One Martini backbone bead per residue (centre of mass of N, CA, C, O) as a GRO file, in nm:
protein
  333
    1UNK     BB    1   1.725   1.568  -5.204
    2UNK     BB    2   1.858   1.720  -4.929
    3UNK     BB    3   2.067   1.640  -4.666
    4UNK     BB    4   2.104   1.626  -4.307
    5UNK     BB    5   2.358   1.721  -4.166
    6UNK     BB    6   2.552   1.590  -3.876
    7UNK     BB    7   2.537   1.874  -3.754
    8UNK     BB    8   2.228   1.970  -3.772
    9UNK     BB    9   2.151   1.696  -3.599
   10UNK     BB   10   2.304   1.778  -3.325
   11UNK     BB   11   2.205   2.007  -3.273
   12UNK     BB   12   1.941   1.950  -3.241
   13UNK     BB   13   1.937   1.740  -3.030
   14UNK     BB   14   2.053   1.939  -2.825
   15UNK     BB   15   1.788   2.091  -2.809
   16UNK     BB   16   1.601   1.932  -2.737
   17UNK     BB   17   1.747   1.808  -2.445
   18UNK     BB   18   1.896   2.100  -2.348
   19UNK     BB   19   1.822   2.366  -2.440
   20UNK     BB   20   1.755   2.704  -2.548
   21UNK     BB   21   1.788   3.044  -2.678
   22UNK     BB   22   1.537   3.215  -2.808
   23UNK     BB   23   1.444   3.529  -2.824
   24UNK     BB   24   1.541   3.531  -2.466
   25UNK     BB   25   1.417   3.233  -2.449
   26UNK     BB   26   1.355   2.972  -2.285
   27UNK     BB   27   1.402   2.646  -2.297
   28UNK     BB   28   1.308   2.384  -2.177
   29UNK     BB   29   1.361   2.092  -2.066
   30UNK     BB   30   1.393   1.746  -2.172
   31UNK     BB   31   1.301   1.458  -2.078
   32UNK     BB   32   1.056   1.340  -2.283
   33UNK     BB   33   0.928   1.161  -2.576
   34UNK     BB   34   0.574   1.085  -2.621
   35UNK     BB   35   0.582   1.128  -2.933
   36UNK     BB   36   0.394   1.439  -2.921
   37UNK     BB   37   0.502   1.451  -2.653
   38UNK     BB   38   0.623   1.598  -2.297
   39UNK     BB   39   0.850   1.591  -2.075
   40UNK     BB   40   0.931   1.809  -1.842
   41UNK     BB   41   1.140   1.933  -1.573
   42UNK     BB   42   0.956   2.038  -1.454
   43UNK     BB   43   0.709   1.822  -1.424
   44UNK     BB   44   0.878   1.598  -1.322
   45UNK     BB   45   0.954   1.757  -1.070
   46UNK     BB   46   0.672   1.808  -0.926
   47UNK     BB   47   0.608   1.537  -0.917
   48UNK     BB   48   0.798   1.481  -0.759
   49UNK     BB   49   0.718   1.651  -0.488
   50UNK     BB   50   0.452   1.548  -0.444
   51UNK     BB   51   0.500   1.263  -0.402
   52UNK     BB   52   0.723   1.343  -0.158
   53UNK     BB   53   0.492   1.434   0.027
   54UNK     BB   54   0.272   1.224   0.046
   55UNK     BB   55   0.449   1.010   0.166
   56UNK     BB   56   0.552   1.153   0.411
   57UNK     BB   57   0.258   1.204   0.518
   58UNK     BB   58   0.232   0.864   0.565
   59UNK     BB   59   0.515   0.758   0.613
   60UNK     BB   60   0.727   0.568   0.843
   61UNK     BB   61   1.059   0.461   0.803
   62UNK     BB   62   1.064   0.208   0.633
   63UNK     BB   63   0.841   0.233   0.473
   64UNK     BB   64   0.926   0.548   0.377
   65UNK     BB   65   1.258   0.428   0.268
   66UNK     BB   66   1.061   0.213   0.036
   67UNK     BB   67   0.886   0.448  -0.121
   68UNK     BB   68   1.112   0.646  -0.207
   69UNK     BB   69   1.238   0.442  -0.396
   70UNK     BB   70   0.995   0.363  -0.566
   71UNK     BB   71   0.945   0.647  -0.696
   72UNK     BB   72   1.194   0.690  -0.807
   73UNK     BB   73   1.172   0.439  -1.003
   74UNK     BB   74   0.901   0.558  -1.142
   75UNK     BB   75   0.831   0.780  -1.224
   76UNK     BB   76   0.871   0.793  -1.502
   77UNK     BB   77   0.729   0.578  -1.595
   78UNK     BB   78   0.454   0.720  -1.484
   79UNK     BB   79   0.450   0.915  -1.702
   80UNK     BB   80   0.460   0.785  -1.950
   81UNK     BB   81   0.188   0.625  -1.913
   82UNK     BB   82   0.031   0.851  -1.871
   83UNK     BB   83   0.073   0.996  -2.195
   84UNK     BB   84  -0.016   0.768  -2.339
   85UNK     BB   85  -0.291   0.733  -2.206
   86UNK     BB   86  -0.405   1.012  -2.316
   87UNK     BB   87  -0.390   0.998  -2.559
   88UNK     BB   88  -0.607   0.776  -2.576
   89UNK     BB   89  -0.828   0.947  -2.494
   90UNK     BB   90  -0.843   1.139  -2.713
   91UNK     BB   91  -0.894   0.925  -2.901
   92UNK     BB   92  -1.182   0.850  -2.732
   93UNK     BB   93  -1.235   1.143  -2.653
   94UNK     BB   94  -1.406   1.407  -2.613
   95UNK     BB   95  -1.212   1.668  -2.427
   96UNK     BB   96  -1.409   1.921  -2.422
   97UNK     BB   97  -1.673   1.715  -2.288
   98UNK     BB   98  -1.488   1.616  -2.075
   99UNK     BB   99  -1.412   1.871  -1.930
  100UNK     BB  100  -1.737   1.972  -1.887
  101UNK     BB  101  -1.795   1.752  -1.685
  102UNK     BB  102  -1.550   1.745  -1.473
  103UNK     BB  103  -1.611   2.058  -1.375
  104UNK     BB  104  -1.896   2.008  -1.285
  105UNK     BB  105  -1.858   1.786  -1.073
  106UNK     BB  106  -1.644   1.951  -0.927
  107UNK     BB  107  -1.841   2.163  -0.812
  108UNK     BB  108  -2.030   1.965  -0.683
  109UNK     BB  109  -1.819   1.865  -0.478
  110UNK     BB  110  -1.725   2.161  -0.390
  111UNK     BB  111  -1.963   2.384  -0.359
  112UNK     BB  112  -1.936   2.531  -0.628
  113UNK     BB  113  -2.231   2.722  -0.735
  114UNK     BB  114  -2.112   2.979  -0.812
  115UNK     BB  115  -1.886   3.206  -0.985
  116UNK     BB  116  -1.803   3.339  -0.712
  117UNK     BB  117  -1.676   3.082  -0.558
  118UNK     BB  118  -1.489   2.934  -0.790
  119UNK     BB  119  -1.298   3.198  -0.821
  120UNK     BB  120  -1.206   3.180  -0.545
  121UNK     BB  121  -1.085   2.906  -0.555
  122UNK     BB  122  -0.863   2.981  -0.771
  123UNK     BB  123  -0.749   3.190  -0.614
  124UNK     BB  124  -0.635   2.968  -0.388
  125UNK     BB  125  -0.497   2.781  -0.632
  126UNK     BB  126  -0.381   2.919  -0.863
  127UNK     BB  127  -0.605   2.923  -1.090
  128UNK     BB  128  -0.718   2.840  -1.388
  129UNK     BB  129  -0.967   2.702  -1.545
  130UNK     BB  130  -0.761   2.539  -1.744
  131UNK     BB  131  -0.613   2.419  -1.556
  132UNK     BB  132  -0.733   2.280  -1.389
  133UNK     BB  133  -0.878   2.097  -1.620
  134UNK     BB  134  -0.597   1.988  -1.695
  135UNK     BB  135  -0.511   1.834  -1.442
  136UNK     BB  136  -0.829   1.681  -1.396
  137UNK     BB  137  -0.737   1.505  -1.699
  138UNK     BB  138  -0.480   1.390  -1.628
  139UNK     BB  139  -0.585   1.192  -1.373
  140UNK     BB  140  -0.862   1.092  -1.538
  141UNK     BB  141  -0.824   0.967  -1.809
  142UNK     BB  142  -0.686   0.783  -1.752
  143UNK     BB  143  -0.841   0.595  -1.559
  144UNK     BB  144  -1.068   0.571  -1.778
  145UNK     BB  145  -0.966   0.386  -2.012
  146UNK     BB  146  -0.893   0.148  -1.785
  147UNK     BB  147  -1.203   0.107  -1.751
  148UNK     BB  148  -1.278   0.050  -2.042
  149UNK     BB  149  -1.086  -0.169  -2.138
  150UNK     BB  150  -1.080  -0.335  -1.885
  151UNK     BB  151  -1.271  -0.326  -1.608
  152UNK     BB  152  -1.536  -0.341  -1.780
  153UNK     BB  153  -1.457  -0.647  -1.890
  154UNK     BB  154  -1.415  -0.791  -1.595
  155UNK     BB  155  -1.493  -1.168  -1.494
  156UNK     BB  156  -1.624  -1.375  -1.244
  157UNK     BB  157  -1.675  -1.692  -1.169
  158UNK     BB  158  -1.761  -1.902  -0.942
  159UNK     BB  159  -1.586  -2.116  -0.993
  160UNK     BB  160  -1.350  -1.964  -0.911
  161UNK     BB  161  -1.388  -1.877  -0.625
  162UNK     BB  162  -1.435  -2.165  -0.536
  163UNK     BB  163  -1.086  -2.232  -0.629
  164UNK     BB  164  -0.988  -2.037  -0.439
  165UNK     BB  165  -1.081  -2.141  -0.168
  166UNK     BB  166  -0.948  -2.404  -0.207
  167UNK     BB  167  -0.651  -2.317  -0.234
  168UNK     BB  168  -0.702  -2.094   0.038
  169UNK     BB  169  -0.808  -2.178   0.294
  170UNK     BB  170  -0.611  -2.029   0.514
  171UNK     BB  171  -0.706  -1.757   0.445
  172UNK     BB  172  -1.005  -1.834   0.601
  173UNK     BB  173  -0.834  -1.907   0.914
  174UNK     BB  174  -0.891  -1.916   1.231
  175UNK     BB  175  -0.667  -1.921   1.466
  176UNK     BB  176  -0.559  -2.053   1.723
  177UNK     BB  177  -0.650  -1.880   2.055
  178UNK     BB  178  -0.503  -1.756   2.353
  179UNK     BB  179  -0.515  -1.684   2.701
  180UNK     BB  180  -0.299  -1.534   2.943
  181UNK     BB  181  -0.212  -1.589   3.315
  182UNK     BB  182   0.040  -1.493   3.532
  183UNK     BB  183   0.317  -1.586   3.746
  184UNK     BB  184   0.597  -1.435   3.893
  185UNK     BB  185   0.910  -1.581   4.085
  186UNK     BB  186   1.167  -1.458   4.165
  187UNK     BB  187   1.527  -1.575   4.205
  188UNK     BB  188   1.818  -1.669   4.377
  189UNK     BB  189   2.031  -1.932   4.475
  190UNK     BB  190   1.950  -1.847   4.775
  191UNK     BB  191   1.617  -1.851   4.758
  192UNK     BB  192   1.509  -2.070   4.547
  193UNK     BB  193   1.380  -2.302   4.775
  194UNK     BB  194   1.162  -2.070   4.867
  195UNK     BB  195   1.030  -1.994   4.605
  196UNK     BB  196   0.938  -2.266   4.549
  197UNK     BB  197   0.739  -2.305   4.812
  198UNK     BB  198   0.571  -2.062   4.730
  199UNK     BB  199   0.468  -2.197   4.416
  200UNK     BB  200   0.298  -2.381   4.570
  201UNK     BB  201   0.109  -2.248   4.758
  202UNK     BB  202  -0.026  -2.090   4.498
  203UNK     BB  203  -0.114  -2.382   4.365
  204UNK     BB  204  -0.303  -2.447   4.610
  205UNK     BB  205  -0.496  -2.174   4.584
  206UNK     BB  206  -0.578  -2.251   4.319
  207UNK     BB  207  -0.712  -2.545   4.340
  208UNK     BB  208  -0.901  -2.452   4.559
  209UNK     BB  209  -1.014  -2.135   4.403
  210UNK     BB  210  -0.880  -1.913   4.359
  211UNK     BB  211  -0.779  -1.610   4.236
  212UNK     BB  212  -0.547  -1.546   3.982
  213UNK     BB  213  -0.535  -1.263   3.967
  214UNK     BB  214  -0.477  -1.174   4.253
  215UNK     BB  215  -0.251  -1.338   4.294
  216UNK     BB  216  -0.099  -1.206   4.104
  217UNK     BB  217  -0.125  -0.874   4.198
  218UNK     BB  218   0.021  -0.981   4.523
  219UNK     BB  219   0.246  -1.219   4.428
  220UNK     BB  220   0.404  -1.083   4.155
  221UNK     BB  221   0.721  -0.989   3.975
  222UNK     BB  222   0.560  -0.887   3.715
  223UNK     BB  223   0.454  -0.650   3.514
  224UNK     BB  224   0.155  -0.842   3.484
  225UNK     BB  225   0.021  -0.760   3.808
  226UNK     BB  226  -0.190  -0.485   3.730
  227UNK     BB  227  -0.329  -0.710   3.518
  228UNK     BB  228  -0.369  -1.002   3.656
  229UNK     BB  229  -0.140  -1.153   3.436
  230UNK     BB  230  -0.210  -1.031   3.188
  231UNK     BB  231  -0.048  -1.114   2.868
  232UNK     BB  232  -0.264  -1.242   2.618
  233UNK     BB  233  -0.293  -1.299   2.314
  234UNK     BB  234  -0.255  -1.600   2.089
  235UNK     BB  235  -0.066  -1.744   1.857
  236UNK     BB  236   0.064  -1.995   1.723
  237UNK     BB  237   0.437  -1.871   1.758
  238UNK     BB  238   0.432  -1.662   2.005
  239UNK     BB  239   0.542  -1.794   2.200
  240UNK     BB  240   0.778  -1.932   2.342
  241UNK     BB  241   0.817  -2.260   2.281
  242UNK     BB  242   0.790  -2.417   2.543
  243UNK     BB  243   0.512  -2.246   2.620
  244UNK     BB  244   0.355  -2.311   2.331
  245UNK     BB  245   0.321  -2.634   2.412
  246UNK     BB  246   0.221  -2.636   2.658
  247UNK     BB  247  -0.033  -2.418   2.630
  248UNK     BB  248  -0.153  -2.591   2.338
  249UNK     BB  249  -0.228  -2.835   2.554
  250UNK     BB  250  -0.431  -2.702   2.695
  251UNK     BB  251  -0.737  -2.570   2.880
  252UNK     BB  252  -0.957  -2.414   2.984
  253UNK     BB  253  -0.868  -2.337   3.339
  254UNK     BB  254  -0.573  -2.383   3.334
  255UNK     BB  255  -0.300  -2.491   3.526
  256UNK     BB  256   0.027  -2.514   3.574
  257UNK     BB  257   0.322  -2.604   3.670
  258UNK     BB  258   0.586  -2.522   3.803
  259UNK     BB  259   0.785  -2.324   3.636
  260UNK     BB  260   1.102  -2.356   3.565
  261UNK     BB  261   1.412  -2.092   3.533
  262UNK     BB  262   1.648  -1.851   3.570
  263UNK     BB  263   1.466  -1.647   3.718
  264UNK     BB  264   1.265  -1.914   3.835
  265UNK     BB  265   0.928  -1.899   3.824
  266UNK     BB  266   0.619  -2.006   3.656
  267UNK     BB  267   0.304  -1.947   3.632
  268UNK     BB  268  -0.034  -2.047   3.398
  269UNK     BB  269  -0.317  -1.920   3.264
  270UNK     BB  270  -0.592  -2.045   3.074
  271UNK     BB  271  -0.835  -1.849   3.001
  272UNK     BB  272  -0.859  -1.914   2.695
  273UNK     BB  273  -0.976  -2.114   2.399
  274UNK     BB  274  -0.979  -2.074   2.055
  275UNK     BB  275  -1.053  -2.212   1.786
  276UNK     BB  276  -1.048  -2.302   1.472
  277UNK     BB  277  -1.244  -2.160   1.190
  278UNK     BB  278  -1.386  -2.114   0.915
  279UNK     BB  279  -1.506  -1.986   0.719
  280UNK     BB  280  -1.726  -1.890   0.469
  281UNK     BB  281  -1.790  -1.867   0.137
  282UNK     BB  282  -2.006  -1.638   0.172
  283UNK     BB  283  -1.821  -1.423   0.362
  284UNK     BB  284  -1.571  -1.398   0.108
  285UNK     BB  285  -1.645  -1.356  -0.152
  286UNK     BB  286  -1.592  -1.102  -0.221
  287UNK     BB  287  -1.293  -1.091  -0.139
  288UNK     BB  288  -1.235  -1.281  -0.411
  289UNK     BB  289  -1.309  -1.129  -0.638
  290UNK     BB  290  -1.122  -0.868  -0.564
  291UNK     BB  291  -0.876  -1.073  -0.596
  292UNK     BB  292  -0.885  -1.145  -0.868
  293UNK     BB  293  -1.007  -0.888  -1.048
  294UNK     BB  294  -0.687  -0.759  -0.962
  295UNK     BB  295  -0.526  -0.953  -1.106
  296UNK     BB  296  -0.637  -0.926  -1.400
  297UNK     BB  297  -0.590  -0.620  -1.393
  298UNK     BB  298  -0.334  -0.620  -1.406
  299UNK     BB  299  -0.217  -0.790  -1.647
  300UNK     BB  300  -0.378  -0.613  -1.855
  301UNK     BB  301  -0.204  -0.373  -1.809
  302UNK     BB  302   0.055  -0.461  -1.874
  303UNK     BB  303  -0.015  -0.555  -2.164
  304UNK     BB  304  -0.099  -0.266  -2.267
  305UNK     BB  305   0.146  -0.136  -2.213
  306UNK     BB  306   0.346  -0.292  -2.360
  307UNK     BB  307   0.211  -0.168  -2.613
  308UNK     BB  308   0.216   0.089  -2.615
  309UNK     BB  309   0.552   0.076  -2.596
  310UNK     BB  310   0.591  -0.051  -2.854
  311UNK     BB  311   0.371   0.160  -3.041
  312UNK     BB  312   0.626   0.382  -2.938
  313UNK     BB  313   0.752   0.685  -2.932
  314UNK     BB  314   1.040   0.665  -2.713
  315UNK     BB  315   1.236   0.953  -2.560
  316UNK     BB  316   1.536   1.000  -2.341
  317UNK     BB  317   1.757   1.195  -2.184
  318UNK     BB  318   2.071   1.074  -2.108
  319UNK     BB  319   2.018   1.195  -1.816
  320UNK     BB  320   1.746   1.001  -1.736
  321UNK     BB  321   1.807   0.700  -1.798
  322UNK     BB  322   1.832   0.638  -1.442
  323UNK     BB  323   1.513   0.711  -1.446
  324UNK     BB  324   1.441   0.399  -1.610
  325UNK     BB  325   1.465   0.085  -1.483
  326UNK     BB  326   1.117   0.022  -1.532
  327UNK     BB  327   0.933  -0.167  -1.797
  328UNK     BB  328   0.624  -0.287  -1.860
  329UNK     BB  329   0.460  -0.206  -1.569
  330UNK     BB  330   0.225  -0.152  -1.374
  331UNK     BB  331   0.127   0.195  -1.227
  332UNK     BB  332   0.117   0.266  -0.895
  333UNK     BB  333  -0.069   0.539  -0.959
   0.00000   0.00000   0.00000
């Protein structure tokens, strides 16, 4: 048997990798081989171009350039996990009858109930009736895959819940909660001993009944003056130090001493005041379930993936190697 030549096995492998013109025709780049199928160049661009339309069109500042990093970051990886999975669901489904299944699906979701409403519909979306087909089975098939494998696999027990309540207790306690109105009284050196004067005056008419929003309203100097010095509601360690600790051992309905500032005097009331509450079991209980189910659920993804990249051929472009920084970790999209 006569060995292939390491001028020709170079060859090929530039034709593989970089493309080359055949009879007049490009032959598109290759970004990677994961087994018999192909992610091309074009395939790759697309997807990167969908996805940060879709990152811009959702999120915005520091979440916006924390998506587009994180998307640059896996996308390689997530186009190979989907043809893994592609794969796999070929493996195990007529895929001619599960197409035909989901574009059935695909019509009565979008009521496209005529052959020439649905014509009309693919004229509108450039797409011929394979296309679409293809498309909306790329979606579908991996995450059916994932659903038979494993999420319908997945169960939480109740002994689970009940265990993750009792060492979660915290995620499931409603803080104590403040609401506060105050009156701030502006001094500067020359007139501090006169606006204290007016603060005493003020804490007696508090003491006496008035009404501490009014007396905000006409004679607080700060900007929550007018809505009678409603500062807000608040939980322990949102207030400054000094007020959060003075505020969080008030009773409702209490109002504080004329508190001394650098910018003058300040008085508090404590408007209401919500004790810190424990959900119950029964509550969350939901929620618990879908925060295991969650987690067990990602473990097994990451496991299956783990092994079918062990047991498959995936070969990356050396120009592409630099976006490929992440592997055999649950897919993102």
């Amino acid at each position: 048997m006569s060995r292939i030549s390491p001028y020709v096995m170079a060859l090929f492998i530039l034709l593989f990798f970089s493309g080359c013109l055949i009879a007049g025709k490009v032959i598109e780049e290759i970004v990677s081989k994961v087994n018999d199928d192909i992610i091309t160049k074009t395939e790759f661009e697309n997807y990167e171009r969908s996805l940060t339309r879709e990152i811009y069109s959702t999120y915005t500042g520091e979440e916006l350039d924390q998506k587009l990093k994180d998307a640059k970051e896996y996308l390689l990886y997530n186009l190979i996990n989907e043809k893994l999975l592609f794969q796999k669901a070929e493996q195990q489904y007529d895929m001619k009858k599960l197409g035909e299944s989901i574009m059935k699906e695909f019509r009565e979701q979008k009521n496209l109930k005529s052959d020439k409403d649905f014509q009309n519909f693919l004229k509108d979306v450039r797409m011929t009736e394979d296309e679409l087909r293809e498309e909306i089975l790329r979606f579908q098939a991996p995450q059916m895959i994932l659903n038979s494998l494993i999420r319908d696999e997945i169960t939480v027990s109740d002994k689970e819940i009940d265990n993750y309540y009792e060492k979660n207790i915290e995620d499931f306690t409603d803080p104590e909660r403040v609401t506060v109105r105050e009156i701030i009284l502006l001094a500067t050196p020359e007139n501090r001993e006169a606006v204290r004067e007016k603060g005493r005056e003020i804490l007696r008419q508090v003491k006496e009944g008035a009404d501490f929003a009014k007396l905000a309203e006409q004679l607080s100097d700060g900007a929550t003056r007018e809505k009678g010095g409603l500062l807000g509601t608040f939980v322990k360690g949102e207030l400054a130090a000094d007020l959060d600790t003075r505020i969080f051992q008030m009773k409702s309905g209490d109002v504080s001493d004329l508190i001394e500032a650098s910018y003058g005097f300040h008085i508090v009331k404590l408007e209401e005041k919500t004790e810190k509450k424990v959900k119950p079991l029964p509550d969350v209980r939901f929620e618990i379930y879908d925060t295991i189910s969650g987690e067990k659920y990602s473990e097994a993804v990451n496991k299956l993936l783990t092994k079918m990249w062990e047991d498959s051929s995936i070969e990356v472009n050396e120009r592409y190697q630099h976006r490929l920084s992440v592997k055999h970790k649950a897919p993102t999209r």
